[in-house]
Amino acid sequence: MKVLKFGGSSLADANQFKKVKDIALSDEERKYIVVSAPGKGVRSSHKVTDLLLMCYQLASHDLNFNEIYEIIEKTYKEIVDELELSVDIDKILKDIHGEIQNGASKDFTASRGEYINAILLADYLGWSFVDAKDIIFFNRGDLDEEKTEREISKVLQDSPYTVIPGFYGQDENGKIKTFSRGGSDITGSLIANALKSEIYENWTDVSGFLVADPKIVENSKTIDYITYRELRELSYMGAPVLHEDSIVPVKKYGIPINIRNTNAPSDKGTTIIPNYDDEKITNNITGIAGKRGFSVITIEKTFMNTEYGFFRKIMSVFETNEIPIEHMPSSIDTVSLIVDTGKIVEKLDKIIEEIKIYTNPKSISVEHGISLIAIVGKGMVNSKGTSGKIFTALGNNDVNVRMISQGSSELNIIIGVLDKDFEKAIKSIYEAFN
């Protein structure tokens, strides 16, 4: 049994609905579908959820929102008319308009895009519709995981071929409550987990994750397999992957997530797995990602490694100033602290002065304009010469490495380079391994 989730671009108009139907009916094991609201498509440059939130904002200030709501109506009516659905879309839209006009909550208003889309797709497929509010539960703002898993299993276990709206559930008072981020992805993951699905297929408008940013590396290869841990490392460095909250539920039972392209269904996409089988490791490097805008604060003091509490004192300065430290490579007499420039720039003089008071260092230097690049891959653990290959590639392309950090798990290597060398460094590393 498979659970599928279709994103907003996959259900933006009637033509996209037809693609979704072909995908859903091509495999009888595809029995549950979670949907997003219509996204940007050929006929619309606006996401329905954004339009609904505009309606809410206008209504909350007693302003007329009919002009915006008409765009939403047009989107859904075109889908219904072109697909010749039996849904009374006029009544549904009229009822929702009335709710918004009469003071509906922000969460209720935002959730109606998914709600309508699920009703339409269920009618088009001839499947059942189950409202997310009947199976997803929140308590005091947090997901009630135990009740949600229990109710999903109870309601859906014996009801295959069902469409469910993503993004929302209900709170302890029976009111609509939305997820903060990645809502439909989380809904799909929760359902796959509760039903112990064979696989969770997440259909979008790309054929999986790429090894490197296509804006930097043209024609970057697609990642065939990636583990949950590798994904977390790349996500931390800004790679456009799934939000972490949408992965947590399926990790419980090690359910794979397959990222697929609605517009290219024959592409196998990227599969997120708990751990590798040896045959799935096709490259030392799984992915490369990075971020600009870091600063390096380097503290020098002779024999600092023998001074009790030295590092604790430094850490306390950053803790009391509420500045997170990204990395902290050190040697016998120096330690470097890599921090987000935007978070430290206004407090820099204060932090330097406090470090001097606490540790009496020989010197403190600060360098801005640093980029961090993460090279991630489970295959690096058992492969000799990976680090040498990386640094040879960088050296051959005149990229000066300002910082090196390798985790104890050998899952990733993080390097720091000047902002001006950021794109060149990523291209160099990619070309060395592909």
Protein backbone atom coordinates (compact mmCIF):
# COMPACT_ATOMS: atom_id res chain seq x y z
CA MET A 1 0.00 0.00 0.00
CA LYS A 2 1.26 3.46 -0.92
CA VAL A 3 0.41 6.94 0.34
CA LEU A 4 0.79 9.82 -2.12
CA LYS A 5 0.98 13.56 -1.62
CA PHE A 6 0.53 16.02 -4.47
CA GLY A 7 1.82 19.57 -4.12
CA GLY A 8 0.22 22.79 -5.29
CA SER A 9 1.87 22.85 -8.71
CA SER A 10 0.65 19.29 -9.31
CA LEU A 11 -2.97 20.39 -8.85
CA ALA A 12 -2.90 23.94 -10.20
CA ASP A 13 -5.49 23.40 -12.95
CA ALA A 14 -7.59 20.83 -14.80
CA ASN A 15 -4.70 19.66 -16.96
CA GLN A 16 -2.65 18.90 -13.85
CA PHE A 17 -5.62 17.02 -12.34
CA LYS A 18 -5.57 14.76 -15.40
CA LYS A 19 -1.90 13.95 -14.82
CA VAL A 20 -2.61 13.16 -11.18
CA LYS A 21 -5.44 10.82 -12.15
CA ASP A 22 -3.19 8.92 -14.57
CA ILE A 23 -0.57 8.53 -11.83
CA ALA A 24 -3.06 7.46 -9.16
CA LEU A 25 -4.81 4.87 -11.32
CA SER A 26 -1.63 3.42 -12.83
CA ASP A 27 -0.84 1.49 -9.65
CA GLU A 28 -3.54 -0.22 -7.58
CA GLU A 29 -1.32 -0.01 -4.49
CA ARG A 30 -1.72 3.79 -4.52
CA LYS A 31 -4.65 3.97 -2.11
CA TYR A 32 -4.43 7.26 -0.22
CA ILE A 33 -3.80 10.74 -1.61
CA VAL A 34 -3.05 13.92 0.34
CA VAL A 35 -3.45 17.19 -1.55
CA SER A 36 -2.25 20.77 -1.32
CA ALA A 37 -4.18 23.82 -2.48
CA PRO A 38 -3.70 24.90 -6.12
CA GLY A 39 -0.34 26.55 -6.62
CA LYS A 40 1.04 28.67 -9.41
CA GLY A 41 0.32 27.23 -12.82
CA VAL A 42 -0.03 28.05 -16.49
CA ARG A 43 -3.26 29.98 -15.93
CA SER A 44 -2.56 31.50 -12.54
CA SER A 45 0.43 33.31 -11.13
CA HIS A 46 -0.96 33.17 -7.59
CA LYS A 47 -1.19 30.43 -4.98
CA VAL A 48 -4.74 29.94 -3.71
CA THR A 49 -3.57 29.88 -0.08
CA ASP A 50 -1.93 33.29 -0.52
CA LEU A 51 -5.18 34.64 -1.99
CA LEU A 52 -7.21 33.20 0.88
CA LEU A 53 -4.91 34.85 3.40
CA MET A 54 -5.37 38.16 1.59
CA CYS A 55 -9.13 37.69 1.90
CA TYR A 56 -8.75 37.04 5.61
CA GLN A 57 -6.60 40.13 6.08
CA LEU A 58 -9.08 42.36 4.26
CA ALA A 59 -12.08 40.86 6.05
CA SER A 60 -10.41 41.29 9.46
CA HIS A 61 -10.26 45.05 8.73
CA ASP A 62 -13.88 45.13 7.51
CA LEU A 63 -12.72 45.69 3.92
CA ASN A 64 -14.27 44.19 0.80
CA PHE A 65 -12.39 41.09 -0.41
CA ASN A 66 -14.67 40.11 -3.30
CA GLU A 67 -12.17 41.05 -6.01
CA ILE A 68 -9.55 38.67 -4.57
CA TYR A 69 -12.11 35.96 -3.87
CA GLU A 70 -13.25 36.05 -7.49
CA ILE A 71 -9.78 34.86 -8.56
CA ILE A 72 -10.16 31.86 -6.23
CA GLU A 73 -13.65 31.15 -7.58
CA LYS A 74 -12.39 31.28 -11.16
CA THR A 75 -9.61 28.78 -10.39
CA TYR A 76 -11.97 26.18 -8.97
CA LYS A 77 -14.83 26.72 -11.39
CA GLU A 78 -12.52 26.18 -14.35
CA ILE A 79 -11.37 22.86 -12.87
CA VAL A 80 -14.95 21.74 -12.22
CA ASP A 81 -16.18 22.78 -15.68
CA GLU A 82 -13.28 21.29 -17.65
CA LEU A 83 -13.38 17.99 -15.78
CA GLU A 84 -17.21 17.91 -15.75
CA LEU A 85 -17.33 17.21 -12.03
CA SER A 86 -20.58 16.72 -10.12
CA VAL A 87 -19.47 18.87 -7.17
CA ASP A 88 -21.70 21.85 -6.32
CA ILE A 89 -18.77 24.23 -6.35
CA ASP A 90 -20.93 27.34 -6.23
CA LYS A 91 -22.40 26.32 -2.87
CA ILE A 92 -19.01 25.39 -1.41
CA LEU A 93 -17.49 28.70 -2.48
CA LYS A 94 -20.49 30.68 -1.26
CA ASP A 95 -20.39 29.00 2.15
CA ILE A 96 -16.66 29.68 2.58
CA HIS A 97 -17.13 33.30 1.48
CA GLY A 98 -19.78 33.68 4.16
CA GLU A 99 -17.55 32.14 6.82
CA ILE A 100 -14.71 34.55 5.99
CA GLN A 101 -17.08 37.51 5.94
CA ASN A 102 -18.47 36.50 9.34
CA GLY A 103 -15.07 36.40 11.04
CA ALA A 104 -13.62 32.95 10.30
CA SER A 105 -10.20 32.38 11.84
CA LYS A 106 -6.97 32.75 9.91
CA ASP A 107 -6.29 29.00 10.13
CA PHE A 108 -9.79 28.11 8.88
CA THR A 109 -9.48 30.51 5.95
CA ALA A 110 -6.00 29.33 4.98
CA SER A 111 -7.07 25.66 5.06
CA ARG A 112 -9.93 25.98 2.58
CA GLY A 113 -7.70 25.65 -0.48
CA GLU A 114 -6.73 22.11 0.49
CA TYR A 115 -10.29 21.33 1.59
CA ILE A 116 -11.83 22.23 -1.79
CA ASN A 117 -9.06 20.59 -3.80
CA ALA A 118 -9.49 17.29 -1.96
CA ILE A 119 -13.24 17.31 -2.62
CA LEU A 120 -12.67 17.96 -6.33
CA LEU A 121 -9.98 15.29 -6.74
CA ALA A 122 -12.04 12.71 -4.85
CA ASP A 123 -14.98 13.35 -7.18
CA TYR A 124 -12.74 13.17 -10.26
CA LEU A 125 -11.18 9.86 -9.20
CA GLY A 126 -14.40 8.38 -7.84
CA TRP A 127 -12.70 7.96 -4.47
CA SER A 128 -13.87 8.78 -0.95
CA PHE A 129 -13.18 12.09 0.78
CA VAL A 130 -12.09 12.28 4.42
CA ASP A 131 -11.67 15.68 6.06
CA ALA A 132 -8.28 16.16 7.73
CA LYS A 133 -10.00 17.62 10.80
CA ASP A 134 -11.39 14.15 11.53
CA ILE A 135 -7.99 12.44 11.69
CA ILE A 136 -5.38 15.12 12.57
CA PHE A 137 -5.49 16.51 16.13
CA PHE A 138 -3.71 19.27 18.01
CA ASN A 139 -3.60 19.92 21.74
CA ARG A 140 -2.50 23.31 23.08
CA GLY A 141 -0.86 24.18 19.79
CA ASP A 142 1.14 20.97 19.39
CA LEU A 143 0.32 17.91 17.33
CA ASP A 144 -1.35 15.20 19.42
CA GLU A 145 0.68 12.37 17.92
CA GLU A 146 -0.94 9.50 19.82
CA LYS A 147 -4.53 10.50 19.06
CA THR A 148 -3.69 11.38 15.46
CA GLU A 149 -2.05 8.01 14.78
CA ARG A 150 -4.93 6.18 16.43
CA GLU A 151 -7.65 8.06 14.51
CA ILE A 152 -5.89 7.81 11.14
CA SER A 153 -5.63 4.06 11.58
CA LYS A 154 -9.26 3.74 12.72
CA VAL A 155 -10.77 5.93 9.98
CA LEU A 156 -8.60 5.06 6.99
CA GLN A 157 -7.47 1.46 7.56
CA ASP A 158 -10.64 0.01 6.06
CA SER A 159 -11.28 2.87 3.63
CA PRO A 160 -8.81 2.56 0.75
CA TYR A 161 -8.88 4.89 -2.23
CA THR A 162 -9.42 8.05 -0.23
CA VAL A 163 -8.40 11.67 -0.74
CA ILE A 164 -7.47 13.81 2.29
CA PRO A 165 -6.68 17.55 2.40
CA GLY A 166 -3.27 18.36 3.83
CA PHE A 167 -2.06 21.24 5.99
CA TYR A 168 -4.59 21.19 8.83
CA GLY A 169 -6.48 19.34 11.56
CA GLN A 170 -8.49 20.40 14.59
CA ASP A 171 -7.51 21.64 18.04
CA GLU A 172 -8.85 20.58 21.45
CA ASN A 173 -11.84 22.89 20.95
CA GLY A 174 -12.78 21.47 17.56
CA LYS A 175 -11.47 24.50 15.68
CA ILE A 176 -9.41 24.26 12.50
CA LYS A 177 -5.67 24.40 13.20
CA THR A 178 -2.98 24.51 10.51
CA PHE A 179 0.60 23.32 10.58
CA SER A 180 3.12 26.14 10.61
CA ARG A 181 5.35 24.92 7.78
CA GLY A 182 5.37 22.07 5.26
CA GLY A 183 1.80 21.24 6.28
CA SER A 184 0.66 18.96 3.48
CA ASP A 185 4.00 17.13 3.54
CA ILE A 186 3.51 16.51 7.26
CA THR A 187 -0.06 15.26 6.75
CA GLY A 188 1.10 12.77 4.14
CA SER A 189 3.92 11.60 6.38
CA LEU A 190 1.58 11.13 9.34
CA ILE A 191 -0.81 9.03 7.27
CA ALA A 192 1.99 6.91 5.80
CA ASN A 193 3.28 6.32 9.32
CA ALA A 194 -0.06 5.43 10.89
CA LEU A 195 -0.97 3.03 8.09
CA LYS A 196 2.59 1.62 7.90
CA SER A 197 2.72 2.34 4.20
CA GLU A 198 5.23 0.54 1.98
CA ILE A 199 6.37 3.92 0.66
CA TYR A 200 5.36 7.57 0.85
CA GLU A 201 5.35 9.16 -2.62
CA ASN A 202 5.72 12.93 -2.55
CA TRP A 203 4.79 14.30 -5.97
CA THR A 204 5.94 17.78 -6.92
CA ASP A 205 7.31 19.64 -9.96
CA VAL A 206 10.91 18.38 -9.79
CA SER A 207 12.36 14.92 -10.37
CA GLY A 208 13.93 14.59 -6.94
CA PHE A 209 16.79 16.39 -5.21
CA LEU A 210 19.86 17.51 -7.10
CA VAL A 211 23.47 16.92 -6.09
CA ALA A 212 24.13 20.68 -6.28
CA ASP A 213 22.19 23.89 -6.79
CA PRO A 214 21.24 24.05 -10.52
CA LYS A 215 21.72 27.83 -10.42
CA ILE A 216 25.40 27.15 -9.77
CA VAL A 217 25.95 23.79 -11.50
CA GLU A 218 24.16 23.42 -14.82
CA ASN A 219 22.59 20.02 -15.47
CA SER A 220 23.33 18.81 -11.97
CA LYS A 221 22.65 15.11 -11.49
CA THR A 222 19.69 13.87 -9.48
CA ILE A 223 20.37 12.10 -6.17
CA ASP A 224 19.06 8.54 -6.48
CA TYR A 225 19.15 7.66 -2.77
CA ILE A 226 19.72 9.75 0.33
CA THR A 227 19.43 8.86 4.02
CA TYR A 228 17.45 10.82 6.60
CA ARG A 229 20.74 11.94 8.19
CA GLU A 230 22.26 13.10 4.92
CA LEU A 231 19.08 15.01 4.16
CA ARG A 232 19.27 16.77 7.50
CA GLU A 233 22.86 17.84 6.82
CA LEU A 234 21.99 19.27 3.40
CA SER A 235 18.83 20.94 4.73
CA TYR A 236 20.86 22.65 7.44
CA MET A 237 23.06 24.14 4.74
CA GLY A 238 20.09 25.56 2.87
CA ALA A 239 19.44 22.89 0.24
CA PRO A 240 15.81 22.99 -0.96
CA VAL A 241 14.65 19.69 0.52
CA LEU A 242 11.70 18.58 2.63
CA HIS A 243 11.07 20.35 5.92
CA GLU A 244 12.36 18.21 8.78
CA ASP A 245 8.95 17.99 10.47
CA SER A 246 7.61 16.16 7.42
CA ILE A 247 10.21 13.41 7.77
CA VAL A 248 9.94 12.68 11.50
CA PRO A 249 6.71 10.58 11.34
CA VAL A 250 7.92 8.15 8.66
CA LYS A 251 11.29 7.71 10.39
CA LYS A 252 9.45 5.87 13.15
CA TYR A 253 8.96 2.81 10.96
CA GLY A 254 11.70 3.53 8.41
CA ILE A 255 9.24 4.20 5.60
CA PRO A 256 11.00 5.43 2.43
CA ILE A 257 9.95 8.74 0.88
CA ASN A 258 10.05 8.91 -2.91
CA ILE A 259 10.23 12.44 -4.37
CA ARG A 260 8.62 12.33 -7.83
CA ASN A 261 7.72 14.70 -10.66
CA THR A 262 4.04 14.93 -11.63
CA ASN A 263 5.07 16.31 -15.02
CA ALA A 264 7.59 13.52 -15.64
CA PRO A 265 6.13 10.45 -13.90
CA SER A 266 8.56 8.04 -15.57
CA ASP A 267 11.50 9.67 -13.73
CA LYS A 268 12.34 7.58 -10.67
CA GLY A 269 13.18 10.67 -8.57
CA THR A 270 14.99 10.59 -5.24
CA THR A 271 14.25 8.05 -2.52
CA ILE A 272 14.90 8.97 1.10
CA ILE A 273 15.81 5.86 3.10
CA PRO A 274 16.77 5.04 6.72
CA ASN A 275 20.13 3.49 5.81
CA TYR A 276 22.05 2.36 2.77
CA ASP A 277 22.38 -1.10 1.36
CA ASP A 278 25.82 -1.31 -0.20
CA GLU A 279 24.39 -1.44 -3.72
CA LYS A 280 22.63 1.90 -3.19
CA ILE A 281 25.91 3.77 -2.64
CA THR A 282 26.71 4.88 -6.17
CA ASN A 283 28.97 7.82 -5.32
CA ASN A 284 31.17 8.95 -2.44
CA ILE A 285 29.37 12.29 -2.45
CA THR A 286 25.60 12.40 -2.07
CA GLY A 287 25.11 16.16 -2.19
CA ILE A 288 26.77 19.56 -1.93
CA ALA A 289 25.14 22.60 -0.36
CA GLY A 290 26.25 25.86 1.16
CA LYS A 291 25.39 29.26 2.56
CA ARG A 292 26.98 32.68 2.44
CA GLY A 293 27.17 35.33 5.14
CA PHE A 294 29.31 34.03 7.99
CA SER A 295 32.02 35.58 10.13
CA VAL A 296 35.04 33.94 11.79
CA ILE A 297 36.18 35.12 15.20
CA THR A 298 39.66 33.72 15.91
CA ILE A 299 41.00 33.76 19.46
CA GLU A 300 44.70 33.10 20.11
CA LYS A 301 46.20 32.28 23.51
CA THR A 302 49.28 30.26 24.31
CA PHE A 303 48.54 26.94 26.05
CA MET A 304 44.80 27.62 26.05
CA ASN A 305 44.18 23.89 25.68
CA THR A 306 45.60 23.33 29.18
CA GLU A 307 43.58 26.09 30.82
CA TYR A 308 40.58 24.68 32.70
CA GLY A 309 37.26 26.26 31.69
CA PHE A 310 38.70 28.22 28.77
CA PHE A 311 36.17 26.98 26.20
CA ARG A 312 33.31 27.19 28.71
CA LYS A 313 34.08 30.88 29.26
CA ILE A 314 33.98 31.56 25.53
CA MET A 315 30.74 29.63 25.11
CA SER A 316 29.13 31.54 27.99
CA VAL A 317 29.82 34.85 26.22
CA PHE A 318 27.94 33.70 23.12
CA GLU A 319 25.19 32.08 25.18
CA THR A 320 24.45 35.22 27.21
CA ASN A 321 24.41 37.27 24.01
CA GLU A 322 22.08 34.72 22.37
CA ILE A 323 24.41 34.04 19.45
CA PRO A 324 24.48 30.44 18.16
CA ILE A 325 27.87 29.07 17.10
CA GLU A 326 27.83 27.20 13.78
CA HIS A 327 31.27 25.56 14.09
CA MET A 328 34.29 25.79 16.38
CA PRO A 329 37.51 24.31 14.93
CA SER A 330 40.54 24.62 17.20
CA SER A 331 44.26 23.94 17.51
CA ILE A 332 46.72 24.09 20.44
CA ASP A 333 46.82 27.86 20.69
CA THR A 334 43.84 29.07 18.63
CA VAL A 335 40.12 28.54 18.38
CA SER A 336 37.87 29.88 15.63
CA LEU A 337 34.17 30.48 16.07
CA ILE A 338 32.04 30.60 12.95
CA VAL A 339 28.82 32.58 13.40
CA ASP A 340 26.08 34.07 11.25
CA THR A 341 27.19 37.62 10.40
CA GLY A 342 23.66 38.97 10.55
CA LYS A 343 23.21 37.74 14.12
CA ILE A 344 26.50 39.09 15.46
CA VAL A 345 27.17 42.37 13.66
CA GLU A 346 25.35 44.62 16.17
CA LYS A 347 26.87 42.86 19.19
CA LEU A 348 30.38 42.29 17.88
CA ASP A 349 32.21 44.97 19.93
CA LYS A 350 30.43 43.84 23.10
CA ILE A 351 31.29 40.18 22.50
CA ILE A 352 34.94 40.89 21.80
CA GLU A 353 35.24 42.96 24.97
CA GLU A 354 33.61 40.22 27.06
CA ILE A 355 35.95 37.56 25.59
CA LYS A 356 38.92 39.74 26.55
CA ILE A 357 37.63 40.12 30.10
CA TYR A 358 36.90 36.41 30.54
CA THR A 359 39.92 34.84 28.82
CA ASN A 360 42.70 37.45 28.53
CA PRO A 361 43.71 36.25 25.04
CA LYS A 362 46.87 37.14 23.17
CA SER A 363 44.81 38.37 20.21
CA ILE A 364 41.34 38.36 18.68
CA SER A 365 40.72 38.77 14.95
CA VAL A 366 37.48 38.91 12.98
CA GLU A 367 36.96 38.07 9.32
CA HIS A 368 33.66 38.64 7.53
CA GLY A 369 32.54 37.45 4.10
CA ILE A 370 32.90 33.71 4.70
CA SER A 371 30.77 31.00 3.03
CA LEU A 372 30.28 27.50 4.40
CA ILE A 373 29.98 24.52 2.08
CA ALA A 374 28.93 21.03 3.22
CA ILE A 375 30.00 17.97 1.24
CA VAL A 376 27.73 15.18 2.43
CA GLY A 377 27.86 11.46 1.73
CA LYS A 378 27.69 8.16 3.56
CA GLY A 379 30.09 6.77 0.98
CA MET A 380 32.89 8.97 2.36
CA VAL A 381 33.25 6.74 5.43
CA ASN A 382 34.85 3.82 3.60
CA SER A 383 36.45 5.71 0.72
CA LYS A 384 40.10 6.63 0.89
CA GLY A 385 41.25 9.94 -0.52
CA THR A 386 37.91 11.77 -0.50
CA SER A 387 39.28 14.75 1.42
CA GLY A 388 42.36 14.88 -0.79
CA LYS A 389 40.19 14.87 -3.89
CA ILE A 390 38.13 17.76 -2.55
CA PHE A 391 41.09 19.94 -1.63
CA THR A 392 42.97 19.11 -4.83
CA ALA A 393 39.97 20.27 -6.85
CA LEU A 394 39.77 23.49 -4.86
CA GLY A 395 43.50 24.15 -5.13
CA ASN A 396 43.51 23.54 -8.88
CA ASN A 397 40.80 26.20 -9.20
CA ASP A 398 42.55 28.77 -6.97
CA VAL A 399 40.05 28.50 -4.12
CA ASN A 400 41.63 29.27 -0.75
CA VAL A 401 40.14 27.18 2.10
CA ARG A 402 39.78 29.25 5.28
CA MET A 403 38.28 26.57 7.54
CA ILE A 404 37.88 22.77 7.62
CA SER A 405 35.58 20.74 9.87
CA GLN A 406 34.79 17.04 9.63
CA GLY A 407 32.20 15.39 11.83
CA SER A 408 33.12 12.31 13.85
CA SER A 409 30.63 10.26 11.85
CA GLU A 410 32.54 11.11 8.66
CA LEU A 411 29.17 11.82 7.09
CA ASN A 412 30.17 15.31 6.00
CA ILE A 413 33.06 17.69 5.50
CA ILE A 414 32.43 21.40 5.96
CA ILE A 415 34.78 23.94 4.47
CA GLY A 416 34.87 27.71 4.72
CA VAL A 417 35.80 29.83 1.72
CA LEU A 418 35.57 33.53 0.86
CA ASP A 419 32.16 34.62 -0.41
CA LYS A 420 33.72 35.50 -3.78
CA ASP A 421 34.82 31.88 -4.20
CA PHE A 422 31.50 30.32 -3.14
CA GLU A 423 30.14 29.30 -6.54
CA LYS A 424 33.56 28.39 -7.92
CA ALA A 425 34.16 26.07 -4.95
CA ILE A 426 30.86 24.24 -5.40
CA LYS A 427 31.47 23.79 -9.14
CA SER A 428 35.00 22.52 -8.50
CA ILE A 429 33.88 19.91 -5.97
CA TYR A 430 30.96 18.76 -8.12
CA GLU A 431 33.15 18.31 -11.19
CA ALA A 432 35.72 16.33 -9.20
CA PHE A 433 33.15 13.66 -8.29
CA ASN A 434 30.86 13.62 -11.34
